[in-house]
Amino acid sequence: MDPRMTAALRESAVPYRENEPLARHTTMGVGGPAAVMAFPRSPEELQQTLRLRHELGVAHRVLGGGSNLVAADEGLDELVVNTEELRRIEIREDGEVTAEGGANLIFTVVRCCRAGWRGMESAVGIPGSIGGAAVMNAGAYGFSISDALREIVVYDAAGERTEPPEGWRFHYRGSSIPEGAVVARITVGLSGPGASPPDATRAASSRTRRATPRAGSSTSWGSRGPGSEGRW
Ligand SMILES: Cc1cc2nc3c(=O)[nH]c(=O)nc-3n(C[C@H](O)[C@H](O)[C@H](O)COP(=O)(O)OP(=O)(O)OC[C@H]3O[C@@H](n4cnc5c(N)ncnc54)[C@H](O)[C@@H]3O)c2cc1C
């Protein structure tokens, strides 16, 4: 790892850790050390982190909730951009909800339901972050995040806001957002009033459905699908 990377992060006051075990940040609890892990706390710090690594030519990965990752034991001699500090959620009176990329998806859904807005309840059991859910177009029970999406803010690997002229494309458990780009925030449009908070009945029903093996399915961790291929 280029020592100028940590010097630049320090100078920009972006929090980071060296030799940070990825196992601490993945649901499976596996993964060796990342040479440098940055924890930007605002969109500006996120952009700055990406700009610095671009200028220095440092390879990087984006880490959300770590629920869909298997990291190698030997670790990574790269910069890992951890989004966990980017977790602000704003629920507006018209049912539009803006959540930063590192916000926890389940927490976001529960907050929306408690505020009386419906449209994302089906995602209440999906671990991980808003940004991870957006790039993977996560969903359940016929719902995908893209169904509710109104706006998505993506920074490219050099820290500039980016969007193709035709807009981002979403398909079953995947999107056209390239590896290395970062979902900084999304806005979804929900409807209401009348939504009820996810209660014990819904949680129990969800657990039962997940515990029931599907015919012909093999053992898997979380979701599998064509959109997952090629992502670390
Ligand atoms: C027990 C369990 C149940 C699950 N159930 C479901 C389910 O019902 N439906 C479903 O769709 N999925 C499910 N999953 C899979 C997983 O939760 C989702 O894919 C989730 O959206 C991944 O988000 P994450 O933040 O954890 O991503 P991570 O695991 O951190 O990363 C996954 C990929 O997304 C990228 N990424 C993460 N954050 C960003 C960002 N802000 N910007 C750009 N790229 C980013 C990473 O670089 C990586 O390529 C389940 C997983 C587990 C462990």
GROMACS .gro file of N, CA and C in nm, residues 65 84-91 97-117 120-131 133 145 188 190 197-198:
model
  144
   65GLY      N    1  -2.266  -0.351   0.443
   65GLY     CA    2  -2.287  -0.426   0.566
   65GLY      C    3  -2.211  -0.557   0.571
   84GLU      N    4  -2.009   0.252   0.659
   84GLU     CA    5  -2.095   0.241   0.778
   84GLU      C    6  -2.126   0.374   0.848
   85GLU      N    7  -2.040   0.475   0.828
   85GLU     CA    8  -2.067   0.605   0.893
   85GLU      C    9  -2.161   0.693   0.811
   86LEU      N   10  -2.193   0.649   0.690
   86LEU     CA   11  -2.285   0.727   0.604
   86LEU      C   12  -2.424   0.669   0.625
   87ARG      N   13  -2.491   0.710   0.730
   87ARG     CA   14  -2.614   0.638   0.767
   87ARG      C   15  -2.732   0.729   0.799
   88ARG      N   16  -2.728   0.852   0.747
   88ARG     CA   17  -2.841   0.941   0.775
   88ARG      C   18  -2.965   0.899   0.696
   89ILE      N   19  -3.081   0.915   0.762
   89ILE     CA   20  -3.209   0.881   0.699
   89ILE      C   21  -3.302   1.000   0.719
   90GLU      N   22  -3.365   1.043   0.610
   90GLU     CA   23  -3.461   1.154   0.622
   90GLU      C   24  -3.596   1.108   0.566
   91ILE      N   25  -3.698   1.115   0.652
   91ILE     CA   26  -3.833   1.076   0.608
   91ILE      C   27  -3.915   1.204   0.595
   97VAL      N   28  -3.837   0.916   0.109
   97VAL     CA   29  -3.737   0.883   0.211
   97VAL      C   30  -3.600   0.881   0.146
   98THR      N   31  -3.508   0.959   0.203
   98THR     CA   32  -3.371   0.959   0.153
   98THR      C   33  -3.282   0.893   0.258
   99ALA      N   34  -3.206   0.795   0.214
   99ALA     CA   35  -3.116   0.725   0.307
   99ALA      C   36  -2.977   0.719   0.246
  100GLU      N   37  -2.876   0.744   0.330
  100GLU     CA   38  -2.738   0.736   0.281
  100GLU      C   39  -2.699   0.589   0.258
  101GLY      N   40  -2.595   0.573   0.177
  101GLY     CA   41  -2.558   0.439   0.133
  101GLY      C   42  -2.524   0.341   0.244
  102GLY      N   43  -2.474   0.392   0.356
  102GLY     CA   44  -2.434   0.302   0.463
  102GLY      C   45  -2.543   0.276   0.565
  103ALA      N   46  -2.659   0.339   0.547
  103ALA     CA   47  -2.769   0.316   0.643
  103ALA      C   48  -2.811   0.170   0.638
  104ASN      N   49  -2.843   0.116   0.753
  104ASN     CA   50  -2.886  -0.024   0.760
  104ASN      C   51  -3.026  -0.037   0.698
  105LEU      N   52  -3.041  -0.134   0.609
  105LEU     CA   53  -3.168  -0.149   0.536
  105LEU      C   54  -3.283  -0.182   0.631
  106ILE      N   55  -3.261  -0.277   0.721
  106ILE     CA   56  -3.370  -0.318   0.812
  106ILE      C   57  -3.413  -0.200   0.899
  107PHE      N   58  -3.315  -0.128   0.954
  107PHE     CA   59  -3.344  -0.012   1.038
  107PHE      C   60  -3.424   0.092   0.958
  108THR      N   61  -3.384   0.112   0.832
  108THR     CA   62  -3.453   0.210   0.747
  108THR      C   63  -3.598   0.168   0.724
  109VAL      N   64  -3.619   0.039   0.693
  109VAL     CA   65  -3.755  -0.010   0.667
  109VAL      C   66  -3.841   0.005   0.792
  110VAL      N   67  -3.785  -0.032   0.907
  110VAL     CA   68  -3.862  -0.023   1.032
  110VAL      C   69  -3.900   0.123   1.060
  111ARG      N   70  -3.806   0.214   1.037
  111ARG     CA   71  -3.837   0.357   1.060
  111ARG      C   72  -3.947   0.404   0.967
  112CYS      N   73  -3.943   0.361   0.841
  112CYS     CA   74  -4.048   0.401   0.745
  112CYS      C   75  -4.183   0.348   0.791
  113CYS      N   76  -4.187   0.221   0.831
  113CYS     CA   77  -4.313   0.160   0.875
  113CYS      C   78  -4.367   0.231   0.999
  114ARG      N   79  -4.277   0.261   1.093
  114ARG     CA   80  -4.321   0.328   1.216
  114ARG      C   81  -4.376   0.467   1.185
  115ALA      N   82  -4.325   0.528   1.079
  115ALA     CA   83  -4.374   0.661   1.041
  115ALA      C   84  -4.501   0.651   0.958
  116GLY      N   85  -4.546   0.526   0.929
  116GLY     CA   86  -4.673   0.506   0.861
  116GLY      C   87  -4.663   0.494   0.711
  117TRP      N   88  -4.542   0.480   0.658
  117TRP     CA   89  -4.526   0.473   0.512
  117TRP      C   90  -4.503   0.329   0.469
  120MET      N   91  -4.194  -0.070   0.144
  120MET     CA   92  -4.067  -0.142   0.156
  120MET      C   93  -4.073  -0.253   0.260
  121GLU      N   94  -4.194  -0.281   0.315
  121GLU     CA   95  -4.203  -0.378   0.426
  121GLU      C   96  -4.143  -0.513   0.390
  122SER      N   97  -4.155  -0.552   0.263
  122SER     CA   98  -4.106  -0.686   0.224
  122SER      C   99  -3.956  -0.701   0.245
  123ALA      N  100  -3.886  -0.587   0.254
  123ALA     CA  101  -3.740  -0.592   0.268
  123ALA      C  102  -3.697  -0.592   0.414
  124VAL      N  103  -3.792  -0.608   0.507
  124VAL     CA  104  -3.759  -0.592   0.649
  124VAL      C  105  -3.665  -0.700   0.701
  125GLY      N  106  -3.653  -0.812   0.629
  125GLY     CA  107  -3.564  -0.918   0.678
  125GLY      C  108  -3.430  -0.923   0.608
  126ILE      N  109  -3.400  -0.823   0.523
  126ILE     CA  110  -3.277  -0.832   0.443
  126ILE      C  111  -3.163  -0.757   0.512
  127PRO      N  112  -3.058  -0.828   0.551
  127PRO     CA  113  -2.947  -0.760   0.618
  127PRO      C  114  -2.866  -0.676   0.519
  128GLY      N  115  -2.781  -0.592   0.573
  128GLY     CA  116  -2.691  -0.513   0.488
  128GLY      C  117  -2.733  -0.368   0.481
  129SER      N  118  -2.665  -0.296   0.391
  129SER     CA  119  -2.682  -0.152   0.382
  129SER      C  120  -2.773  -0.113   0.265
  130ILE      N  121  -2.814   0.011   0.268
  130ILE     CA  122  -2.893   0.069   0.158
  130ILE      C  123  -2.814   0.062   0.027
  131GLY      N  124  -2.686   0.099   0.033
  131GLY     CA  125  -2.604   0.100  -0.089
  131GLY      C  126  -2.586  -0.040  -0.146
  133ALA      N  127  -2.787  -0.288  -0.099
  133ALA     CA  128  -2.918  -0.329  -0.151
  133ALA      C  129  -2.944  -0.268  -0.288
  145ILE      N  130  -3.574  -0.340  -0.449
  145ILE     CA  131  -3.550  -0.200  -0.412
  145ILE      C  132  -3.581  -0.106  -0.527
  188VAL      N  133  -3.644   0.693  -0.201
  188VAL     CA  134  -3.755   0.606  -0.242
  188VAL      C  135  -3.886   0.679  -0.218
  190LEU      N  136  -4.269   0.626  -0.100
  190LEU     CA  137  -4.355   0.530  -0.031
  190LEU      C  138  -4.497   0.584  -0.025
  197PRO      N  139  -4.638  -0.136   1.151
  197PRO     CA  140  -4.499  -0.175   1.173
  197PRO      C  141  -4.482  -0.325   1.160
  198PRO      N  142  -4.366  -0.372   1.115
  198PRO     CA  143  -4.345  -0.515   1.108
  198PRO      C  144  -4.357  -0.573   1.249
   0.00000   0.00000   0.00000
